[in-house]
Structures are given as structure tokens and as C-alpha cells.
PDB file of C-alpha atoms in Angstrom:
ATOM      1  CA  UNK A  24      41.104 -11.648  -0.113  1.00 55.00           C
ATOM      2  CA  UNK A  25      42.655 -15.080   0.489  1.00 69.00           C
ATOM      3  CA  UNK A  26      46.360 -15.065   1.204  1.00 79.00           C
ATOM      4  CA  UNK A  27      48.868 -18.695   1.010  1.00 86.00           C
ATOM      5  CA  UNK A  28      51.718 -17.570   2.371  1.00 88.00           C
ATOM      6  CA  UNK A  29      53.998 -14.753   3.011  1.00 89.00           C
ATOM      7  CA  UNK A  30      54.897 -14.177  -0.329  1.00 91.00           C
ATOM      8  CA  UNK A  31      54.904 -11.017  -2.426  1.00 90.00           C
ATOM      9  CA  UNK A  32      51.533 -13.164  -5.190  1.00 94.00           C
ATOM     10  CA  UNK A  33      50.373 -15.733  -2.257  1.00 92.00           C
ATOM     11  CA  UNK A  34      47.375 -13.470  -2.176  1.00 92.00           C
ATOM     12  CA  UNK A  35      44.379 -13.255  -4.748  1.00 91.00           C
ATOM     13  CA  UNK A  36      44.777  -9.298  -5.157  1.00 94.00           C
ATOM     14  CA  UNK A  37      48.722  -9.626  -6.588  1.00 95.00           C
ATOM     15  CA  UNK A  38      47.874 -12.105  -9.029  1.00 94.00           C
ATOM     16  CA  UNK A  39      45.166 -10.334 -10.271  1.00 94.00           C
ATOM     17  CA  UNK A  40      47.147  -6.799 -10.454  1.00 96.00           C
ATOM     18  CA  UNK A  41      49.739  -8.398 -12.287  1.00 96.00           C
ATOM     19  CA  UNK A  42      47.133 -10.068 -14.738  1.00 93.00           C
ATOM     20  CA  UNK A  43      45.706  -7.465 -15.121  1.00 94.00           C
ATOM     21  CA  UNK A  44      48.738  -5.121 -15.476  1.00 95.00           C
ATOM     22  CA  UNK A  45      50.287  -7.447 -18.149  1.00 94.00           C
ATOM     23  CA  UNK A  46      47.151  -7.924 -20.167  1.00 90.00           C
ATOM     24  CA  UNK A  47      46.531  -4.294 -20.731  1.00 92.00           C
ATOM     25  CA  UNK A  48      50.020  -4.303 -22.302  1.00 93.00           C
ATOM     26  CA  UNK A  49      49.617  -6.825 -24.292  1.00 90.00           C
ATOM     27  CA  UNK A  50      46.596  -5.675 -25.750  1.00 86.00           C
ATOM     28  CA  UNK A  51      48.511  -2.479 -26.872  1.00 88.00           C
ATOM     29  CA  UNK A  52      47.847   0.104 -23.918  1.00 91.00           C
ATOM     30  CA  UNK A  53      51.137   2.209 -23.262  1.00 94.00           C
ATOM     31  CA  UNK A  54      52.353   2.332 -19.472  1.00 95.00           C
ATOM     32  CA  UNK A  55      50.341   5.189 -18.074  1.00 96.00           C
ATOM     33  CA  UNK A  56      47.494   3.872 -19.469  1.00 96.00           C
ATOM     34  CA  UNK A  57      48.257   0.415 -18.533  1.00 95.00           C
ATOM     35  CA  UNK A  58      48.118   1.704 -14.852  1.00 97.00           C
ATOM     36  CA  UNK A  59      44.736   3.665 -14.961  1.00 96.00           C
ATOM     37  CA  UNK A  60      43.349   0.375 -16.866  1.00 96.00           C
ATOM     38  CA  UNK A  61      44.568  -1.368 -13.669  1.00 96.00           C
ATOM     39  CA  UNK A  62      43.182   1.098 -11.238  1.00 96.00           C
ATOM     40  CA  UNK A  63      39.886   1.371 -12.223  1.00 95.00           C
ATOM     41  CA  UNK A  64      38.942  -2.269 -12.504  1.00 94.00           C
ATOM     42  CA  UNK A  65      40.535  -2.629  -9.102  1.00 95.00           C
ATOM     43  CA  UNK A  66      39.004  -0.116  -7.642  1.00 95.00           C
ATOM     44  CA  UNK A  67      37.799  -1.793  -5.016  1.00 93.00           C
ATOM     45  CA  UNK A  68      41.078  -3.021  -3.769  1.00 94.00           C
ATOM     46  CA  UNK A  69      42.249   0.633  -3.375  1.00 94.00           C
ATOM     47  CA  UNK A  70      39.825   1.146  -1.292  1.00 94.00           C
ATOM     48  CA  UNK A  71      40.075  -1.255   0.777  1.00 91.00           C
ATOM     49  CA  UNK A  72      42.752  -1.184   3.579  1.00 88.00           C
ATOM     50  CA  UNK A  73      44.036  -4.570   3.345  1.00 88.00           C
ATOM     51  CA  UNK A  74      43.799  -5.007  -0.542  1.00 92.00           C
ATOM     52  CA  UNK A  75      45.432  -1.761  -0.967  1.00 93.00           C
ATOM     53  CA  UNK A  76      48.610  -3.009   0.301  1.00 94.00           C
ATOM     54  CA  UNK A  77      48.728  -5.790  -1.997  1.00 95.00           C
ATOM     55  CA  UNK A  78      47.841  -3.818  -5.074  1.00 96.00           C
ATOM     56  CA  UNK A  79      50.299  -1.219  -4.757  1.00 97.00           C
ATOM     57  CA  UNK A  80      53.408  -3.625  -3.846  1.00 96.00           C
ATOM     58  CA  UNK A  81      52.605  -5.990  -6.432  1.00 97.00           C
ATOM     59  CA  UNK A  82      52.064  -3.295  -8.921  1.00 97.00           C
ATOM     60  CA  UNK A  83      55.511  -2.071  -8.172  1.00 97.00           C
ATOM     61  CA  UNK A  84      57.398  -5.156  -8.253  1.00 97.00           C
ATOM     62  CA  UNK A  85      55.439  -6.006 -11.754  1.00 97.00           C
ATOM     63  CA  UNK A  86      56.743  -2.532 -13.036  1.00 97.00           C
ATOM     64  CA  UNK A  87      59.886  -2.464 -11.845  1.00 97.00           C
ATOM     65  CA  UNK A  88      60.126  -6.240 -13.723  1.00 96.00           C
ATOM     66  CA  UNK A  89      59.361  -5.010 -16.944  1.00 96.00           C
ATOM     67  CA  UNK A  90      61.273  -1.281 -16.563  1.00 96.00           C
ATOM     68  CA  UNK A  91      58.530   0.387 -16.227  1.00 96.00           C
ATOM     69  CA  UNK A  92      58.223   1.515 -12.906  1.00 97.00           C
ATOM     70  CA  UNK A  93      56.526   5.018 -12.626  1.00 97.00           C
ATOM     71  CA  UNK A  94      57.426   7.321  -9.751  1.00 96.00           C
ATOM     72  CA  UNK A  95      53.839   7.623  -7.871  1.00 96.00           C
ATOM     73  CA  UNK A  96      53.948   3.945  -7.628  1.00 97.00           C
ATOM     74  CA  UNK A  97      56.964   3.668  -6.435  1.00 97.00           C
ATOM     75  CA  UNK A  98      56.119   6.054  -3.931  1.00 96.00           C
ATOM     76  CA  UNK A  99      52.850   4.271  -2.858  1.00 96.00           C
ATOM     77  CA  UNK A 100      55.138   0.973  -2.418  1.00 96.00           C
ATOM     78  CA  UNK A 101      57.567   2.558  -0.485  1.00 96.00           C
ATOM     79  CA  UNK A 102      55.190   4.157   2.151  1.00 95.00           C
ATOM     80  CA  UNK A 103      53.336   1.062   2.560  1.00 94.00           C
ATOM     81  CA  UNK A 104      56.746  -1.135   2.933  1.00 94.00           C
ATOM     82  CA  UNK A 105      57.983   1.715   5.573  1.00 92.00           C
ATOM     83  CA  UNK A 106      54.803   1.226   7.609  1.00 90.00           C
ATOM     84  CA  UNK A 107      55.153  -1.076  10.490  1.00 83.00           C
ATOM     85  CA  UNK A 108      51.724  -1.228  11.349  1.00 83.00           C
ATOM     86  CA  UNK A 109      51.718  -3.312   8.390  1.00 86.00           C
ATOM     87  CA  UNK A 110      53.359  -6.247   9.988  1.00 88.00           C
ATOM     88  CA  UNK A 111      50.888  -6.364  12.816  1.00 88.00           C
ATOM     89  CA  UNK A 112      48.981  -8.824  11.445  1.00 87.00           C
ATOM     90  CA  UNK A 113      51.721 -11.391  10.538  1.00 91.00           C
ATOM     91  CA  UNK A 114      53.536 -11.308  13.645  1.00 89.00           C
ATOM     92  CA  UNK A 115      49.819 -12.012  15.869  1.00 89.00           C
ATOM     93  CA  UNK A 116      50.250 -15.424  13.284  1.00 89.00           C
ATOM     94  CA  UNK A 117      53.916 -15.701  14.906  1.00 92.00           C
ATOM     95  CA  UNK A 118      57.339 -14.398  14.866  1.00 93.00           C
ATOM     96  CA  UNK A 119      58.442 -16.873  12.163  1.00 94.00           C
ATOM     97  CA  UNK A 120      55.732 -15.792   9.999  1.00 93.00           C
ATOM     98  CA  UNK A 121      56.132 -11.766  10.800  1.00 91.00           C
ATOM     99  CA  UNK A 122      59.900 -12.468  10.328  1.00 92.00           C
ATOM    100  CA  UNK A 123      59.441 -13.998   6.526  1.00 93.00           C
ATOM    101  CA  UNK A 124      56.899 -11.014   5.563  1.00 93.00           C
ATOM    102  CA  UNK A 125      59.386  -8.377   6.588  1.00 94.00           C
ATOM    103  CA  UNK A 126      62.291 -10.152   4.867  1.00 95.00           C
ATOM    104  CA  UNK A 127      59.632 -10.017   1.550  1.00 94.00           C
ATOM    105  CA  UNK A 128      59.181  -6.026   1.950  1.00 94.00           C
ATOM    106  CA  UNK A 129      62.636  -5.435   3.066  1.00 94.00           C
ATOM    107  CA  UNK A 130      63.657  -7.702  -0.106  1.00 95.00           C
ATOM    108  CA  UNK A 131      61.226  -5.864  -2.189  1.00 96.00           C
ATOM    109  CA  UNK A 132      62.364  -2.270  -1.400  1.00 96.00           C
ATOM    110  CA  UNK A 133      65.920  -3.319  -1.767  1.00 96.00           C
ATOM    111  CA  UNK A 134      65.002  -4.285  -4.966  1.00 96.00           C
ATOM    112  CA  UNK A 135      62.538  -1.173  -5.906  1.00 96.00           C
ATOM    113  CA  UNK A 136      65.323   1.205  -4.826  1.00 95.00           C
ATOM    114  CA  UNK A 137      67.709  -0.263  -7.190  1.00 96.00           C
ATOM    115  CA  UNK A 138      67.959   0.628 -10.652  1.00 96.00           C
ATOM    116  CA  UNK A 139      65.022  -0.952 -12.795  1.00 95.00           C
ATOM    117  CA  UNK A 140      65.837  -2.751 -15.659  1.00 95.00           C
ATOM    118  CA  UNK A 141      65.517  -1.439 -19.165  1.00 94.00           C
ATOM    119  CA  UNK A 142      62.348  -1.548 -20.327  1.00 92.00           C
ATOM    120  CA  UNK A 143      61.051  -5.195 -21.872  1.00 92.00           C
ATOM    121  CA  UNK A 144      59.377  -5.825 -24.895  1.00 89.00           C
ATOM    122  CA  UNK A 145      55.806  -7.060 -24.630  1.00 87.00           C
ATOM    123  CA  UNK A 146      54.683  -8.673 -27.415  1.00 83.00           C
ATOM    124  CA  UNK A 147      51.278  -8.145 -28.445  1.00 80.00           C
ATOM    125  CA  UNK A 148      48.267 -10.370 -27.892  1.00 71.00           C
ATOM    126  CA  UNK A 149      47.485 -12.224 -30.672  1.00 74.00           C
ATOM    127  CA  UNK A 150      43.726 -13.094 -30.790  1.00 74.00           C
ATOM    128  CA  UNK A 151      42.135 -15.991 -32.670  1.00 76.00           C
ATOM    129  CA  UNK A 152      38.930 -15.240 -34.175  1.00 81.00           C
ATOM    130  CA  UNK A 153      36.936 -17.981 -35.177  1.00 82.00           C
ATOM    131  CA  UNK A 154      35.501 -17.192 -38.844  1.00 84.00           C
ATOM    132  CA  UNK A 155      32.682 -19.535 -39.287  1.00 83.00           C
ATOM    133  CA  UNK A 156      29.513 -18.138 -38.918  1.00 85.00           C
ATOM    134  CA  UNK A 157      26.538 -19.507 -36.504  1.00 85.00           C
ATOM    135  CA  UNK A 158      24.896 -22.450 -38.620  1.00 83.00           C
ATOM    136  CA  UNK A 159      27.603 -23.601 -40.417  1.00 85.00           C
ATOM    137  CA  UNK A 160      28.148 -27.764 -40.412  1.00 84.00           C
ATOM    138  CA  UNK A 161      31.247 -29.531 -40.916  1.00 84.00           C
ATOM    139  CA  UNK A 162      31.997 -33.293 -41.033  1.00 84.00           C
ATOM    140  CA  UNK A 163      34.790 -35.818 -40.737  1.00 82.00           C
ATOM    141  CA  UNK A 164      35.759 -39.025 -40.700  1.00 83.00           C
ATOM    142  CA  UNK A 165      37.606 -39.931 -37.101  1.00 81.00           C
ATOM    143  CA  UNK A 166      40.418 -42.211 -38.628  1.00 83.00           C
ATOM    144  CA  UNK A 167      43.288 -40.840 -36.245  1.00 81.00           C
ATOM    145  CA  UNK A 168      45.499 -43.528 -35.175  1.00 84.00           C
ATOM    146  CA  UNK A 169      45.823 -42.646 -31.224  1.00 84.00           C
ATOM    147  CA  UNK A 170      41.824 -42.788 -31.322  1.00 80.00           C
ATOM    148  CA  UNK A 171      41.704 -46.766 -32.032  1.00 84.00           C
ATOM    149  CA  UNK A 172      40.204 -47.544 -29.119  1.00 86.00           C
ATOM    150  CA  UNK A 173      37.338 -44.563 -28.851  1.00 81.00           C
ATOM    151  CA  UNK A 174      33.678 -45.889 -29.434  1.00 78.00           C
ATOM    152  CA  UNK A 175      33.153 -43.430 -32.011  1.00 75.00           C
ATOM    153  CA  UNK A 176      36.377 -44.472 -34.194  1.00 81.00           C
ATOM    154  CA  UNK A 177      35.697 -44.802 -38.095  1.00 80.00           C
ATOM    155  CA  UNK A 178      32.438 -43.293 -37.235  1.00 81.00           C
ATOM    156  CA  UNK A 179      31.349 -39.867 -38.906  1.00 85.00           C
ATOM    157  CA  UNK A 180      31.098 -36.617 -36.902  1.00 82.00           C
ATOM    158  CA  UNK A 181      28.929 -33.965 -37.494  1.00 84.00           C
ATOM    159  CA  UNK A 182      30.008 -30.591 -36.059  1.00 83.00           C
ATOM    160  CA  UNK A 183      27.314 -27.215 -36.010  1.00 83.00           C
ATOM    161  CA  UNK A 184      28.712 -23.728 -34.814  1.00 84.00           C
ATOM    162  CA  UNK A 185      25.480 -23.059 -32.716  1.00 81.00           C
ATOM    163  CA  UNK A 186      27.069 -19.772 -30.865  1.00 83.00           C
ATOM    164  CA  UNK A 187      30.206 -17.320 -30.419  1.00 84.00           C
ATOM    165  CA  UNK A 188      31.695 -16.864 -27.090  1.00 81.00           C
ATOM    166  CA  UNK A 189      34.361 -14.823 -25.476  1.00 78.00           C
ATOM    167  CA  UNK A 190      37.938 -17.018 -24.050  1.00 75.00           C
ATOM    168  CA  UNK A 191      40.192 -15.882 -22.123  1.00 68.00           C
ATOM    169  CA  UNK A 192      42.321 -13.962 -22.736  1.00 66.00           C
ATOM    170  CA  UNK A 193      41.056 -12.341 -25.892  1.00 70.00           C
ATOM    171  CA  UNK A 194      39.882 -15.106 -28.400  1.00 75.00           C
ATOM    172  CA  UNK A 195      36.263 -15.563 -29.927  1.00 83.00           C
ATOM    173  CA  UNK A 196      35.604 -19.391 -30.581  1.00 81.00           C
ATOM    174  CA  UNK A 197      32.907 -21.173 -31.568  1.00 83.00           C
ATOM    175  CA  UNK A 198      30.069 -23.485 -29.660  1.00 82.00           C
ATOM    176  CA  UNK A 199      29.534 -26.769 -31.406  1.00 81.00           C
ATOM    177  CA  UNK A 200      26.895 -29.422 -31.230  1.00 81.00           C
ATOM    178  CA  UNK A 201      28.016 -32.923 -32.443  1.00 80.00           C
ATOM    179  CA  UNK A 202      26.323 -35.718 -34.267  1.00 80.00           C
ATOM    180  CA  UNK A 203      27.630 -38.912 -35.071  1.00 77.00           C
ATOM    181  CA  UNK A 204      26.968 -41.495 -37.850  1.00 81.00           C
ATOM    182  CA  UNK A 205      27.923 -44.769 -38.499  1.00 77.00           C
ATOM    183  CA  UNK A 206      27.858 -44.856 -42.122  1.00 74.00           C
ATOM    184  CA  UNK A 207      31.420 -44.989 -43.861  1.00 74.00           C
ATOM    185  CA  UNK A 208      30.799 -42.051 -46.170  1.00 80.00           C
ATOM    186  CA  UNK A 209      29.569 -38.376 -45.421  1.00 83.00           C
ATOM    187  CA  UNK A 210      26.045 -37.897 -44.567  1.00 83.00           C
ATOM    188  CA  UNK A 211      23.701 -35.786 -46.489  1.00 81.00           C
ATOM    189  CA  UNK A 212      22.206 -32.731 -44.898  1.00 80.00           C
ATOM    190  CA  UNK A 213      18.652 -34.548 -45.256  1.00 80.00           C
ATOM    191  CA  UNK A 214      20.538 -37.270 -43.130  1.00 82.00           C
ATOM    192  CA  UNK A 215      22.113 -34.874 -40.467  1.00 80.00           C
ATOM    193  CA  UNK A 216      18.470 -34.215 -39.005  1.00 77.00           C
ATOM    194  CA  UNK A 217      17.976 -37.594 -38.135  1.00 79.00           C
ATOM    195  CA  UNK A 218      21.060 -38.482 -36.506  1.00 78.00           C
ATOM    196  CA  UNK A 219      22.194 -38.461 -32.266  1.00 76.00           C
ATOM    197  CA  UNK A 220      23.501 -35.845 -30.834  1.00 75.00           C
ATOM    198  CA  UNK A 221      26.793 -36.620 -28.862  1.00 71.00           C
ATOM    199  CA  UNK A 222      26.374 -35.931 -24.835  1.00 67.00           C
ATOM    200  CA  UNK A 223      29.143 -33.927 -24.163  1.00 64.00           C
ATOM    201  CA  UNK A 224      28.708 -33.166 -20.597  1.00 64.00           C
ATOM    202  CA  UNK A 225      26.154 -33.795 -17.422  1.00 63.00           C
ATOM    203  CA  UNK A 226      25.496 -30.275 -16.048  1.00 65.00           C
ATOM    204  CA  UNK A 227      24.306 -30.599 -12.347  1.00 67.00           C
ATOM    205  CA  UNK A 228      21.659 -28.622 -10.475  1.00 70.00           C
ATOM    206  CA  UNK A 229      24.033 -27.927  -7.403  1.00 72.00           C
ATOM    207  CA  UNK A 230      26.892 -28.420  -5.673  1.00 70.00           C
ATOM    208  CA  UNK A 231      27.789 -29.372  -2.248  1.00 71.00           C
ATOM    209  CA  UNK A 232      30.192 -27.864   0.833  1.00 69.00           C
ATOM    210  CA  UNK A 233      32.817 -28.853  -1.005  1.00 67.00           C
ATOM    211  CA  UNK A 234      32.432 -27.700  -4.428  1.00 67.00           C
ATOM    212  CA  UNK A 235      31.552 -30.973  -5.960  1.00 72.00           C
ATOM    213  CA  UNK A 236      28.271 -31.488  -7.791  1.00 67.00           C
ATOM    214  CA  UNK A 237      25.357 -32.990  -7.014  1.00 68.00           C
ATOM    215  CA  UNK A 238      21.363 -33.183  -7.250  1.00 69.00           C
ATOM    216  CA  UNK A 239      19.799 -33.434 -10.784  1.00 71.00           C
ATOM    217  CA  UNK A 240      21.596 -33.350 -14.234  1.00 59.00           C
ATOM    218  CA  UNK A 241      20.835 -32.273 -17.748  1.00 63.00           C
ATOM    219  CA  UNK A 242      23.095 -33.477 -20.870  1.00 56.00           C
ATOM    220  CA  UNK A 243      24.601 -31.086 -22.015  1.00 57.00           C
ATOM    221  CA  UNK A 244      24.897 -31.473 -26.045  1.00 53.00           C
ATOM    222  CA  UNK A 245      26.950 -28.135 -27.118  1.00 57.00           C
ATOM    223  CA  UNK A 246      30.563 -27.680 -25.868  1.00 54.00           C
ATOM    224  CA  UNK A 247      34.218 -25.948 -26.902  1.00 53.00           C
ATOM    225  CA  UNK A 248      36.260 -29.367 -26.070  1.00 47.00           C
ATOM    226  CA  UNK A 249      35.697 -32.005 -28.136  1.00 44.00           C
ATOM    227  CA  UNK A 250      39.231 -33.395 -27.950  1.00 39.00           C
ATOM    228  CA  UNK A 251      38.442 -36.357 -31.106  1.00 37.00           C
ATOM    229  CA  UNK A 252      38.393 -33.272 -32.978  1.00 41.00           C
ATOM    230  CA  UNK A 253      41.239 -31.708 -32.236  1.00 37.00           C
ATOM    231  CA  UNK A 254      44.288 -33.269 -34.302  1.00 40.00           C
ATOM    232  CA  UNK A 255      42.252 -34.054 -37.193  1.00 41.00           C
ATOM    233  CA  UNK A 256      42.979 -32.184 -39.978  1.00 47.00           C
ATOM    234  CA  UNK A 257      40.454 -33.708 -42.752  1.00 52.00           C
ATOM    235  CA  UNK A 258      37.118 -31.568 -42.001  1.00 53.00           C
ATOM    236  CA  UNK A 259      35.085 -31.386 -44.214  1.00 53.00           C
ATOM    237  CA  UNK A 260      32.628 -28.417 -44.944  1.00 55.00           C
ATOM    238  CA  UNK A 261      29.348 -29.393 -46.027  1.00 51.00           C
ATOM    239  CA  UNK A 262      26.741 -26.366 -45.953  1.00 51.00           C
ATOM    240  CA  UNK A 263      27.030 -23.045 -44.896  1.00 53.00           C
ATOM    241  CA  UNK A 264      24.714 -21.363 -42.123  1.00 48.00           C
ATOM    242  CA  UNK A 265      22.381 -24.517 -42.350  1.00 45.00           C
ATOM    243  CA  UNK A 266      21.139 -24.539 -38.731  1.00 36.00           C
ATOM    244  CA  UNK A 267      17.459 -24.555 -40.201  1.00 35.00           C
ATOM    245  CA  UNK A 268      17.835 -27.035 -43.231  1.00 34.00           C
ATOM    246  CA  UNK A 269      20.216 -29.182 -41.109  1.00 35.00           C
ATOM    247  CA  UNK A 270      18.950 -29.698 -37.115  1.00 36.00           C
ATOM    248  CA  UNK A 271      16.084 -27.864 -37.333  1.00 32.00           C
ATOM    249  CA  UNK A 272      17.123 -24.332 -35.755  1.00 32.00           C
TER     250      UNK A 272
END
């Protein structure tokens, strides 16, 4: 785990919790259920001495945010928060450090001893489902006004849902390859075989110490973020699951 600070969420484990926590909500799960959602993808965490801390207070404090703050977590955050032993660690950082962490627990069970607010409305997740089906091709003119200056302005784009993939949180969209033409009217699918494919990103073999990459690269010609798309509204569909007439497969 890889804390930032003394913070209740300047740790990994908290912000995942309370990701976690939230999402299952979201996606229609009542409280209790929420929880156990919660606890067994994390596990791990519980079982761990240091993690275990973290899960439970942050837990707690997401509950007790929302009014929903169940009694055996409570419980769970109270014991740790009453545990000195706890503080060890902080205070061999220094005393200014040990000082803020207590001030966070001591804050935090001030807080989960209070009253909870009522509970909060959490509105439901709403997923977006992309409908077109692998194969299909679309094309448009790029004609947008703020895209003057790109090198493929006035030029034709070709768009192919190749694959479906999962986004966070909950959405299915759609892997496109892109083609481009210069002519000033839409090309034929006997056309779209012959035209380039755009490069839409390098992909590198490695990366270094640092996290940067490095070594060999392969284009990359299928992508989610092709941001010339994005604002224009005059796509055009021009065959339905053609992967094999169109680019051949």
C-alpha cells in the first residue's frame, strides 16, 4: 500500500474502498450488500494488518457520509481508532507527523460518534452501450470549424467497429479503425479497401525506471479516442457488418 500523507484517502486502500463502496451502489446493490460486495473483492486488505486499518476507517467515514453507517463497521472503526499501537508507526516518522494522524482518528471518531446524516440518494449508474455491431463502417466529412488547421481537414474518414470493450465504470464502447480519403464525396465500399489506415498510436516494447517508454514500436491502427470525431455530428452510415466486403476481415 502506498500512503501520501496523513490523511483519512492519502493511501491506495481508502480510495479504493470508497470506489468500490460507491460503485456497488450505484449499480443498484442495497447497503448490506454493498458492504459484502466491498469485502470480498478486498479481501486481501482484511487480511492484511496494515490494509485492514485503512479499509475499515475509510469504510466508516464513506458510510457514515452517505447515512448509511452499519453498526459492525462502526464497531471495527472504533476499535482500530482506540488502538494506540496504531500510531506507532507515524510517530517513528516524527511527532509532527504522529500528531496530524491522531488529530485524523480523533477527528474521525468525533465525527463517527455523532449522529449520521440521513441517508443520501445515490443515483443509479447509467451505462452507455454502444449499439453498432463489429463490422459496421461509417463515414464523414471533417468540415468542423475548430479543425481548420488539422492535416486531415475536408478530408473523408472512414470509421470500422473492429471490437467491443469494457470502460470504466460500466460502459461497453466500440474499437475503431480509421481510413482517410481525399476525395470530396463519400467513398464506395469497393474504394474503402484501398485506402490508408490512420496511425493512431506508437505502442512501445518497454518501458524504462521511470515509467516512460522505450525500445521498439508498432503503429497502432485501432483506438477509442479519435478526438476529429468527436463533435461531429454528420456520420454517415454506409454498410452494415462489412468487415469482409470492406477491409478485408
Amino acid at each position: 500500500m502506498g500512503y501520501w500523507g496523513t490523511g483519512l484517502y492519502q493511501n491506495d486502500v481508502s480510495c479504493d474502498v470508497k470506489e468500490e463502496y460507491l460503485r456497488a451502489l450505484k449499480d443498484g446493490s442495497d447497503n448490506l450488500t454493498a458492504v459484502d460486495i466491498v469485502i470480498s473483492k478486498y479481501a486481501d486488505y482484511i487480511e492484511d494488518a496494515d490494509d485492514s486499518i485503512c479499509f475499515w476507517l475509510a469504510l466508516a467515514d464513506t458510510q457514515w457520509n452517505y447515512g448509511r453507517l452499519i453498526p459492525n463497521v462502526l464497531n471495527k472503526a472504533l476499535e482500530i481508532i482506540d488502538k494506540e499501537e496504531y500510531l506507532v508507526i507515524w510517530y517513528e516518522e516524527s511527532k509532527k507527523i504522529g500528531d496530524k494522524r491522531r488529530k485524523v482518528l480523533d477527528d474521525l471518531k468525533k465525527k463517527l460518534k455523532s449522529p449520521q446524516p440521513s441517508e443520501k440518494r445515490i443515483p443509479k449508474q447509467r451505462s452507455y452501450i454502444c449499439p453498432w455491431k463489429v463490422g459496421d463502417i461509417f463515414s464523414f466529412q471533417i468540415t468542423n470549424e475548430e479543425l481548420k488547421q488539422h492535416p486531415l481537414f475536408h478530408h473523408w474518414i472512414v470509421l470500422q467497429k473492429v471490437e467491443s470493450v469494457e470502460w470504466y465504470p460500466c460502459h461497453i464502447i466500440p474499437i475503431m479503425t480509421a481510413i482517410y480519403s481525399l476525395k470530396t464525396t463519400c467513398p464506395t465500399l469497393d474504394e474503402i479497401s484501398k485506402l490508408p489506415f490512420i496511425k493512431i498510436a506508437k505502442r512501445y516494447s518497454q518501458w524504462d525506471n521511470q515509467g516512460l517508454q522505450i525500445g521498439d514500436y508498432k503503429y497502432d491502427y485501432s483506438g477509442t479516442d479519435l478526438e476529429w470525431v468527436s463533435d461531429n455530428e454528420n456520420v454517415i452510415k454506409i454498410a452494415g457488418n462489412g468487415i469482409e466486403q470492406a477491409v478485408g476481415g
